[in-house]
Amino acid sequence: MPFKRAVHNIAKDVVREAPAHKTSIISTSYCQSNRDPNGSNNNNTFTSLAVNSNKISEFSYCATEVVAATQTLPPTAPPSTAASSFFGGILVSNLYSSTTPNITSAATSSFETSSPTPSSSSSSAVPSSLPLAVYLEMKKYCRRFLIVITLICLLHSCLLWNSAAAAISNRATNSRPLSNSPQSVTGNQPRFLSRGHTYRSVVGDTLVLPCQVENLGNFVLLWRRGINVLTASNIMVTRDERVRLIDGYNLEISDLEPQDAGDYVCQISDKINRDQVHTVEILVPPSVRATPTSGNLQARKGGPVTLECKGSGNPVPSIYWTKKSGTGKSTARIGDGPILTLEKVERQQAGIYQCTADNGVGEPVSVDIRLDVLYPPDIQVEKSWIHSGEGFEAKLVCIVYADPIATVSWYQNSFLIQSTDRRIMTSRGNRHTLTIRHIQQEDFGNYSCVADNSLGRSRKYMELSGRPGPAEFYSPKWGRSSDSYNLTWKIDSYPPLEEVRLLYRRVLMNDTFQQPGRWHDFILTPEHRPVSEPLTHIMSYTIKNLVPGAYYEAIVQAKNRYGWNEVSDIFQFIVASNSMDIPPEESEVVASSKSRSNTATSSLQGPTLSIQMLLAGLFMVVSCLCERRHQFSLG
């Protein structure tokens, strides 16, 4: 073996350089051996070398010891002395000179290491029978030999590692099929320079899939999708005109369609390289359609209704709902998902609902669904009491909500009104108006607006009257006098007022209850009503002998030639107190101002005090520093 020959050569060099007069045995071993408690070696042996000045011999020896000994030891020498050990057991004994150059034996089974004597405890000590020059020269060669053995061990480890690597490489090479191509001979196999990737493109775009290869040689490169081959080398196999090769073997697909999604494989025909796979995802902008497709939906008032739309795209779009206002603008989001359910729908919920789909590709898209809520007519009147006078004009208005659309009729008392030159009926949307011109006395009375549709009928009443309108008060709530109060009000009346009735009473009030007193009634004659505006009568009256600081209530009723009007709403007022010349609201304002000024003063005093304390502290610190400096200067 190469390793054994190397050991032989090194041993020969050592013997060649050793002095000729030395008769020594050098034994090396490269295995570990275990010694029995009885002193005998076990069977773990390894090839060793025995070297002297005359010959090189091999013998089986336990792989732990290297012994150097002479054939004949002096009588004074110890039986054996161990000098050193290295790398699993290299022992060098004391060397002795002898006149006999032959080696009679190299027995090792009976070799035992004795305990060193005081005179020979150190391996560096020179035996008395050995010349000093000879000992030093032999010691030099022993050290050189140890270095050589170390290098041999390292060389052996490297050889074993290289052998194992070569065996693995041979097995890998033998497992591959042979090829007759030039690449198999030179070792320049084709390989991919590009890598597989996932591409996301929008419908209609152009996509390029890279496939870059080096050392292709005579091999064929294929593009395929599933089992369908698209290209072979530079030849187009597919008939799809949207597919072509550019810049070598890069595959270009134009005008992308949803069905173009999938895996595209770039393949080399050498059966060694893995296929390069590109995954294509086609992003599709959202689309949405309503259910039903007409976009119109009807529901009965009070019942449930379901609005539905379906969205599509890639990725799957999110869907949300809004409702358009009267101006056509969408309101806030009212629901999410493809289905919107309204429980117990009311007429106010009728209108246009918008379903919007959005998936981040392009702009969101929407579809409108019109919801019609079917319900019987619902009537509202602008005024239930209309004041007018003979010779003037009046308008009676009712607003009708109905689906299906209702037909509207007008009645006076229980008689159906026909349209004439003086009585004109008009409609504008859901607003229906009855206009009466040149009112006569027989035109006063009760009127009704009646609306009909297939789901029901509704009626609302109004009154056209010549009586005065209700009084409206203009006086302040707090009086300025401690024993009187001036009331001011206005009344609308086409005919002149014939009589005005004023009623007032005191109300006893505390924190827990109020107890009204009896009404005081005053009748005011027409001379007390100055007319300042047409149809509007502004009147005032001063009530005297009132209790200072007391609460009072007042009502007013007026009469003309058509009769008394409705009693006005109750008006409450407070008489001024003797102890105050200003209303409580003003006193509260003054008190509040004073409290705010006091608060501001206190808030200003707080920071001022803090600043004073800070300045005082700084003064004390400066004083202390000056005093310390003075003491230091004195010291």
XYZ file of C-alpha atoms in Angstrom:
635
model
C 0.000 0.000 0.000
C 1.207 3.584 -0.583
C 1.004 4.411 3.091
C 3.202 1.421 4.071
C 5.773 2.295 1.423
C 5.964 5.841 2.739
C 6.659 4.564 6.241
C 9.416 2.305 4.905
C 11.060 5.142 3.050
C 11.005 7.466 6.056
C 12.409 4.714 8.280
C 15.210 4.082 5.805
C 16.102 7.775 5.839
C 16.236 7.768 9.610
C 18.502 4.695 9.664
C 20.662 6.154 6.922
C 21.243 9.328 8.897
C 21.695 7.578 12.264
C 25.262 6.920 13.531
C 26.649 3.523 12.555
C 27.728 2.592 16.088
C 24.209 2.717 17.518
C 22.343 -0.550 17.826
C 18.739 0.481 18.467
C 15.266 -0.769 17.715
C 12.574 1.770 16.857
C 9.068 0.418 16.714
C 6.022 2.502 15.600
C 2.365 1.616 15.831
C -0.930 3.263 14.756
C -3.586 1.540 16.779
C -4.567 1.658 20.389
C -3.996 -1.466 22.441
C -5.337 -2.446 25.816
C -3.162 -4.213 28.329
C -4.690 -6.844 30.645
C -4.368 -6.455 34.361
C -2.095 -9.521 34.198
C 0.374 -7.659 31.998
C -0.228 -9.481 28.715
C -1.253 -7.818 25.474
C -4.527 -8.607 23.794
C -4.845 -9.612 20.147
C -5.239 -6.057 18.760
C -2.086 -5.912 16.638
C -0.874 -3.753 13.801
C 2.118 -3.807 11.465
C 5.168 -2.218 13.068
C 8.744 -1.609 12.008
C 11.932 -2.684 13.733
C 14.934 -0.737 12.592
C 18.614 -1.096 13.402
C 21.781 -0.164 11.651
C 21.920 -3.395 9.668
C 18.373 -4.220 8.571
C 14.672 -3.232 8.398
C 12.236 -5.906 9.443
C 8.499 -6.124 9.981
C 6.854 -7.876 12.813
C 3.501 -7.980 14.531
C 3.388 -5.794 17.532
C 0.731 -4.265 19.823
C -0.225 -0.870 18.447
C 0.650 1.202 21.470
C 4.364 0.964 22.099
C 7.588 2.003 20.463
C 10.557 0.494 22.256
C 14.223 1.245 21.802
C 16.579 -1.124 23.573
C 20.054 -2.598 23.197
C 20.854 -6.263 22.804
C 22.916 -6.405 25.969
C 22.230 -4.048 28.847
C 24.955 -3.124 31.292
C 24.655 -4.792 34.682
C 24.052 -1.459 36.307
C 21.318 -0.395 33.971
C 17.660 -0.738 34.957
C 15.644 -3.516 33.251
C 13.794 -0.972 31.127
C 13.177 2.709 31.287
C 10.348 4.494 29.449
C 11.457 7.750 27.956
C 8.393 9.295 26.220
C 5.106 8.547 24.433
C 3.300 10.238 21.497
C 0.242 9.636 19.187
C -1.311 6.661 20.790
C 1.883 5.205 22.245
C 5.417 5.946 21.081
C 7.911 4.914 23.746
C 11.624 5.527 23.475
C 13.805 3.777 26.074
C 17.217 4.800 27.269
C 19.853 3.988 24.692
C 22.994 2.146 25.644
C 26.086 1.571 23.618
C 27.350 -1.969 23.048
C 30.109 -3.703 21.207
C 27.763 -6.305 19.835
C 25.877 -4.934 16.790
C 23.424 -7.778 16.361
C 19.938 -7.827 17.661
C 18.976 -11.108 19.172
C 15.314 -10.421 19.858
C 12.612 -7.749 20.022
C 10.292 -9.426 22.441
C 7.589 -7.185 23.685
C 5.194 -9.486 25.405
C 7.429 -9.567 28.507
C 8.226 -5.885 28.348
C 7.098 -3.999 31.450
C 7.660 -0.431 32.425
C 9.320 -0.155 35.753
C 9.020 2.753 38.101
C 11.760 5.258 37.584
C 14.450 5.525 40.179
C 15.500 8.864 41.532
C 18.545 8.721 39.355
C 16.478 8.031 36.234
C 13.125 9.762 36.882
C 13.501 12.177 33.992
C 13.657 11.111 30.386
C 16.180 13.826 29.755
C 18.691 12.459 32.223
C 21.789 10.898 30.669
C 22.681 7.322 31.850
C 26.068 7.003 33.412
C 27.146 4.338 30.956
C 26.239 6.397 27.850
C 28.604 9.036 26.446
C 27.075 12.518 26.514
C 27.776 13.275 22.850
C 26.203 10.057 21.717
C 23.125 10.669 23.851
C 22.576 14.199 22.567
C 22.943 13.099 18.942
C 20.497 10.229 19.384
C 18.039 12.531 21.139
C 18.148 14.884 18.150
C 17.317 12.068 15.727
C 14.536 10.772 17.989
C 12.855 14.182 17.943
C 13.177 14.289 14.171
C 11.640 10.865 13.970
C 8.663 11.950 16.114
C 8.027 14.885 13.775
C 8.140 12.576 10.777
C 5.660 10.190 12.396
C 3.257 13.104 13.055
C 3.408 14.149 9.418
C 2.778 10.543 8.362
C -0.407 10.451 10.497
C -1.711 13.646 8.910
C -0.863 12.325 5.444
C -2.684 9.102 6.179
C -5.847 10.980 7.275
C -5.797 13.040 4.083
C -5.396 9.935 1.945
C -8.377 8.271 3.634
C -10.535 11.382 3.126
C -9.591 11.639 -0.552
C -10.315 7.944 -1.066
C -13.797 8.300 0.463
C -14.579 11.382 -1.629
C -13.400 9.617 -4.771
C -15.607 6.633 -3.991
C -18.666 8.861 -3.545
C -17.886 10.703 -6.773
C -17.488 7.437 -8.658
C -20.835 6.180 -7.426
C -22.536 9.433 -8.477
C -20.871 9.292 -11.875
C -21.779 5.668 -12.432
C -25.451 6.379 -11.581
C -25.807 8.930 -14.430
C -26.577 7.762 -17.938
C -23.861 8.238 -20.490
C -24.347 10.551 -23.431
C -22.695 10.634 -26.780
C -22.856 14.441 -26.896
C -19.745 16.557 -26.578
C -21.022 17.973 -23.272
C -20.697 14.535 -21.673
C -17.052 14.422 -22.607
C -16.119 17.954 -21.616
C -18.410 18.199 -18.550
C -20.068 21.464 -19.725
C -23.674 20.474 -19.103
C -26.469 22.922 -19.980
C -28.028 24.784 -17.103
C -30.694 27.409 -16.446
C -29.649 30.970 -15.708
C -33.198 32.162 -14.968
C -35.468 30.954 -12.194
C -39.103 30.022 -11.965
C -41.422 32.727 -10.746
C -45.098 33.536 -10.191
C -46.416 36.314 -12.433
C -49.612 38.295 -11.890
C -50.857 40.232 -14.912
C -54.072 41.991 -15.817
C -56.315 40.833 -18.626
C -55.251 42.430 -21.926
C -51.633 43.013 -20.878
C -48.517 41.426 -22.439
C -46.410 39.013 -20.372
C -42.845 37.739 -21.021
C -41.736 34.483 -19.345
C -37.910 34.230 -19.194
C -35.956 31.050 -19.988
C -32.225 31.709 -20.174
C -29.869 28.741 -20.678
C -26.108 28.363 -21.112
C -24.200 25.487 -22.742
C -27.315 24.302 -24.533
C -25.256 22.751 -27.311
C -27.176 20.172 -29.319
C -29.898 19.777 -26.718
C -33.447 20.876 -27.491
C -35.319 23.405 -25.343
C -39.101 23.081 -25.089
C -41.880 25.321 -23.829
C -44.986 23.467 -22.799
C -48.167 24.083 -20.863
C -49.436 20.901 -19.320
C -49.111 18.244 -22.040
C -49.365 20.801 -24.845
C -46.016 21.725 -26.423
C -45.822 25.403 -27.336
C -42.325 25.604 -28.843
C -39.499 23.176 -29.700
C -36.146 24.891 -30.053
C -36.965 27.872 -32.329
C -39.995 26.221 -33.906
C -43.482 27.411 -32.918
C -45.718 24.408 -32.308
C -48.783 26.216 -31.003
C -51.113 27.917 -33.451
C -51.962 30.695 -31.021
C -50.744 33.872 -32.702
C -50.532 35.612 -29.339
C -47.588 33.388 -28.334
C -44.043 33.849 -29.680
C -40.344 33.593 -28.722
C -38.325 36.768 -28.190
C -34.689 37.430 -27.215
C -33.711 33.787 -27.467
C -36.065 31.449 -25.676
C -38.182 33.949 -23.695
C -41.878 33.274 -24.210
C -44.152 36.273 -24.862
C -47.934 36.115 -24.474
C -49.911 39.157 -25.630
C -53.538 40.138 -25.036
C -53.789 38.001 -21.904
C -57.076 36.218 -21.295
C -58.400 34.561 -18.124
C -57.837 31.094 -19.617
C -54.107 31.847 -19.982
C -53.616 31.264 -16.257
C -51.618 28.177 -15.280
C -48.092 26.681 -15.227
C -45.687 27.194 -18.133
C -42.668 24.823 -18.253
C -39.298 25.498 -19.883
C -37.585 22.105 -20.366
C -34.144 20.914 -21.572
C -33.982 17.491 -23.223
C -30.888 16.326 -21.272
C -32.962 14.616 -18.539
C -30.578 16.037 -15.941
C -31.777 19.565 -15.318
C -35.019 20.106 -13.554
C -37.774 21.779 -15.501
C -38.179 25.516 -14.940
C -41.796 26.313 -14.075
C -43.460 29.741 -14.283
C -46.892 30.181 -12.714
C -49.159 32.741 -14.377
C -52.088 34.316 -12.547
C -54.428 36.479 -14.591
C -55.867 39.422 -12.663
C -59.380 40.212 -13.836
C -61.033 43.568 -12.996
C -64.275 43.262 -11.039
C -67.672 42.933 -12.645
C -71.062 42.891 -10.965
C -74.620 42.148 -11.999
C -77.903 42.576 -10.165
C -80.440 39.925 -9.285
C -82.902 40.268 -10.945
C -81.037 41.481 -13.997
C -83.674 44.145 -14.679
C -82.531 46.020 -11.582
C -86.113 46.605 -10.374
C -87.563 45.117 -7.216
C -90.919 45.564 -5.472
C -91.955 44.809 -1.897
C -95.020 45.365 0.275
C -94.785 47.774 3.177
C -94.101 45.963 6.441
C -92.645 42.870 4.803
C -89.040 41.712 4.336
C -87.117 42.297 1.122
C -83.788 40.906 -0.118
C -81.490 42.692 -2.556
C -78.783 40.606 -4.237
C -75.931 41.133 -6.656
C -73.148 38.866 -7.872
C -69.563 39.975 -8.387
C -66.752 38.271 -10.260
C -63.068 38.886 -10.901
C -59.637 37.713 -9.834
C -59.065 38.107 -6.986
C -62.647 37.704 -5.834
C -64.020 41.231 -5.256
C -65.488 42.517 -2.032
C -69.068 43.809 -2.279
C -70.760 46.572 -0.308
C -74.082 48.457 -0.501
C -75.025 52.132 -0.451
C -78.248 54.044 -1.084
C -78.499 57.057 -3.339
C -79.952 60.241 -1.956
C -82.417 62.482 -3.712
C -79.542 64.332 -5.385
C -78.168 61.103 -6.848
C -75.154 60.881 -4.529
C -74.429 57.699 -2.608
C -74.873 57.782 1.134
C -72.793 55.962 3.717
C -72.257 52.215 3.480
C -75.322 50.339 4.724
C -74.251 46.730 4.206
C -71.542 44.306 3.092
C -71.705 41.132 1.075
C -73.689 40.090 -1.976
C -77.032 40.042 -0.101
C -78.760 42.966 1.632
C -81.869 42.118 3.675
C -84.344 44.741 4.923
C -86.751 43.641 7.623
C -90.228 45.263 7.784
C -89.535 47.666 4.983
C -91.128 51.118 5.194
C -92.016 53.513 2.420
C -89.065 55.733 3.355
C -86.744 52.859 2.421
C -87.830 52.906 -1.208
C -85.274 54.234 -3.653
C -82.129 53.289 -5.568
C -79.629 50.978 -3.909
C -76.117 50.662 -5.303
C -74.083 47.448 -5.210
C -70.324 48.040 -5.615
C -67.613 45.425 -6.292
C -63.919 46.136 -5.720
C -60.888 43.818 -5.882
C -58.075 46.343 -6.291
C -57.662 45.674 -10.026
C -58.819 48.730 -11.918
C -61.667 50.900 -10.665
C -64.610 49.629 -8.578
C -67.779 48.902 -10.543
C -71.378 49.384 -9.408
C -74.879 48.360 -10.386
C -78.143 50.033 -9.311
C -81.214 48.263 -7.996
C -84.428 50.240 -7.718
C -86.615 49.226 -4.797
C -90.280 50.144 -4.974
C -92.171 49.750 -1.707
C -95.860 49.184 -2.330
C -98.135 50.788 0.259
C -101.535 52.493 0.512
C -101.709 56.304 0.329
C -100.238 58.328 3.163
C -101.402 61.996 3.251
C -99.840 64.975 4.962
C -101.344 68.526 4.939
C -99.408 71.759 5.068
C -102.011 73.473 7.285
C -105.040 71.970 8.880
C -106.544 75.466 9.493
C -106.447 78.078 6.703
C -107.434 81.699 7.458
C -108.848 83.924 4.679
C -111.490 86.506 3.943
C -114.177 87.249 1.405
C -112.803 88.432 -1.890
C -109.379 86.984 -1.165
C -107.693 83.762 -2.319
C -106.817 80.607 -0.362
C -104.677 77.539 -1.158
C -105.328 74.139 0.396
C -102.336 71.744 0.011
C -102.031 68.042 0.738
C -98.944 65.877 0.081
C -99.715 62.298 -0.938
C -97.264 59.394 -0.649
C -98.412 56.223 -2.390
C -97.093 53.344 -4.478
C -98.748 52.592 -6.820
C -99.512 56.241 -7.532
C -102.801 57.346 -6.035
C -105.601 59.366 -7.544
C -106.540 62.440 -5.485
C -110.001 63.984 -5.050
C -111.202 67.074 -3.125
C -114.373 67.326 -1.081
C -116.143 70.218 0.672
C -117.943 68.749 3.626
C -119.228 65.553 1.927
C -119.579 66.897 -1.621
C -117.083 66.160 -4.385
C -115.537 69.331 -5.770
C -115.454 69.807 -9.497
C -112.830 71.975 -11.107
C -114.160 75.462 -12.067
C -112.733 78.885 -12.810
C -112.759 79.725 -9.080
C -111.780 76.275 -7.808
C -108.644 75.000 -9.499
C -107.009 71.626 -8.679
C -103.339 71.125 -9.593
C -100.750 68.390 -8.963
C -96.970 68.534 -9.042
C -95.377 65.276 -8.082
C -96.918 64.210 -4.816
C -98.032 67.771 -3.981
C -101.735 68.393 -4.670
C -103.248 71.894 -4.365
C -106.805 73.236 -4.339
C -106.894 76.966 -5.116
C -110.073 78.952 -4.359
C -110.244 82.402 -5.889
C -112.539 85.294 -4.906
C -113.709 83.575 -1.779
C -117.328 83.931 -0.912
C -119.031 83.248 2.378
C -120.254 79.823 1.219
C -116.678 78.800 0.510
C -115.851 78.717 4.221
C -116.116 75.302 5.827
C -114.461 71.865 6.023
C -112.507 70.378 3.147
C -110.928 66.949 2.734
C -108.255 65.461 0.491
C -108.888 61.815 -0.503
C -106.246 59.541 -2.123
C -106.890 56.067 -3.587
C -104.703 53.289 -5.017
C -104.957 49.513 -5.367
C -103.767 48.984 -1.794
C -106.140 51.350 0.006
C -107.585 54.809 0.621
C -106.619 57.705 2.876
C -108.310 61.019 3.835
C -107.143 64.188 5.579
C -109.286 67.191 6.690
C -108.676 70.946 6.521
C -110.741 73.994 7.455
C -111.071 77.217 5.487
C -112.298 79.925 7.883
C -112.847 83.681 8.088
C -112.415 83.712 11.882
C -109.338 85.411 13.353
C -106.108 83.484 13.597
C -104.648 82.481 16.978
C -102.895 85.195 18.992
C -99.073 85.176 19.252
C -97.325 86.908 22.230
C -94.277 89.167 21.831
C -93.681 90.274 25.447
C -90.479 89.374 27.364
C -90.773 86.757 30.060
C -89.318 88.972 32.825
C -91.144 92.174 33.718
C -89.440 95.432 34.659
C -92.004 96.740 37.127
C -92.676 95.270 40.551
C -96.471 95.761 40.466
C -97.453 95.670 36.746
C -96.701 93.901 33.470
C -97.273 94.951 29.859
C -98.560 92.209 27.497
C -98.112 92.504 23.698
C -99.569 90.155 21.050
C -100.686 90.039 17.416
C -103.749 88.537 15.668
C -104.427 87.964 11.950
C -107.941 88.753 10.778
C -109.330 89.839 7.433
C -112.518 91.367 8.862
C -112.158 93.927 11.677
C -111.914 92.546 15.224
C -115.046 93.058 17.230
C -113.885 91.889 20.621
C -110.699 90.657 22.333
C -110.707 88.688 25.547
C -107.698 88.633 27.920
C -107.447 86.169 30.797
C -104.616 85.962 33.360
C -103.993 84.282 36.723
C -101.264 83.930 39.335
C -99.430 80.607 39.732
C -98.006 79.614 43.127
C -94.763 77.752 42.420
C -91.998 76.121 44.420
C -89.510 73.352 43.837
C -92.043 70.536 44.122
C -95.371 71.791 42.777
C -97.295 74.680 41.253
C -100.823 75.791 42.154
C -102.677 78.070 39.714
C -105.095 80.679 41.008
C -108.393 81.848 39.492
C -108.609 83.488 36.075
C -109.032 87.257 35.773
C -111.060 88.142 32.657
C -110.782 91.389 30.693
C -112.749 92.313 27.556
C -110.978 94.780 25.297
C -112.942 96.972 22.907
C -111.826 97.753 19.340
C -110.424 101.148 20.280
C -107.666 99.346 22.067
C -106.441 97.664 18.853
C -104.407 99.969 16.660
C -104.005 98.581 13.169
C -100.377 98.777 12.029
C -100.390 96.297 9.130
C -103.135 94.923 6.906
C -104.636 91.682 8.229
C -102.358 91.828 11.291
C -103.592 93.417 14.518
C -100.916 94.213 17.151
C -102.383 94.913 20.595
C -100.999 95.536 24.091
C -102.454 95.788 27.572
C -100.861 96.632 30.966
C -101.967 94.448 33.865
C -101.713 96.312 37.190
C -101.766 95.491 40.917
C -99.564 92.420 40.521
C -97.535 90.773 43.296
C -93.805 91.517 43.091
C -91.742 88.512 42.039
C -94.842 86.385 41.314
C -95.472 84.010 38.373
C -98.505 84.637 36.099
C -100.159 82.996 33.062
C -102.165 84.691 30.278
C -104.277 83.697 27.240
C -105.965 85.766 24.511
C -109.011 85.078 22.315
C -110.412 87.309 19.541
C -113.711 87.600 17.673
C -114.777 88.992 14.317
C -118.030 88.688 12.421
C -117.344 85.028 11.644
C -116.904 84.146 15.290
C -114.330 83.529 17.991
C -110.967 82.065 17.092
C -109.145 79.297 18.945
C -107.720 80.219 22.343
C -104.027 81.077 22.171
C -101.311 79.037 23.823
C -100.619 79.854 27.495
C -97.984 82.532 27.998
C -96.056 82.717 31.310
C -94.376 85.830 32.709
C -92.709 86.936 35.970
C -93.239 90.253 37.730
C -90.134 92.101 38.826
C -89.177 91.914 42.518
C -88.711 94.916 44.862
C -85.141 93.804 45.710
C -83.861 93.761 42.161
C -83.966 96.271 39.411
C -82.622 93.904 36.722
C -83.871 90.542 35.521
C -82.328 87.429 37.085
C -80.662 86.513 33.809
C -78.697 89.768 33.852
C -77.829 89.359 37.516
C -76.592 85.859 36.783
C -74.452 87.268 33.996
C -72.980 89.884 36.338
C -72.367 87.290 39.040
C -70.757 84.988 36.541
C -68.514 87.803 35.347
C -67.452 88.553 38.920
C -66.707 84.925 39.619
C -64.672 84.653 36.431
C -62.698 87.768 37.325
C -62.032 86.393 40.821
C -60.917 83.113 39.340
C -58.635 84.899 36.905
C -57.156 86.948 39.775
C -56.488 83.835 41.840
C -54.993 82.068 38.831
C -52.655 85.030 38.314
C -51.687 85.081 41.996
C -50.705 81.406 41.822
C -47.942 81.811 39.200
C -46.739 85.055 40.849
C -46.269 83.256 44.173
C -44.436 80.398 42.478
C -42.046 82.829 40.744
C -41.318 84.564 44.055
C -40.480 81.239 45.720
C -38.197 80.282 42.811
C -36.293 83.581 43.009
C -35.866 83.154 46.767
C -34.430 79.682 46.277
C -31.968 80.922 43.647
C -30.837 83.706 45.984
C -30.123 81.169 48.764
C -28.089 78.986 46.391
C -25.995 81.935 45.197
C -25.384 83.014 48.807
C -24.180 79.545 49.767
C -21.794 79.418 46.797
C -20.327 82.802 47.664
C -19.796 81.751 51.279
C -18.036 78.499 50.250
C -15.762 80.433 47.884
C -14.855 82.841 50.660
C -14.031 80.008 53.062
C -11.883 78.351 50.391
C -9.948 81.573 49.789
C -9.305 81.961 53.538
C -8.192 78.376 53.847
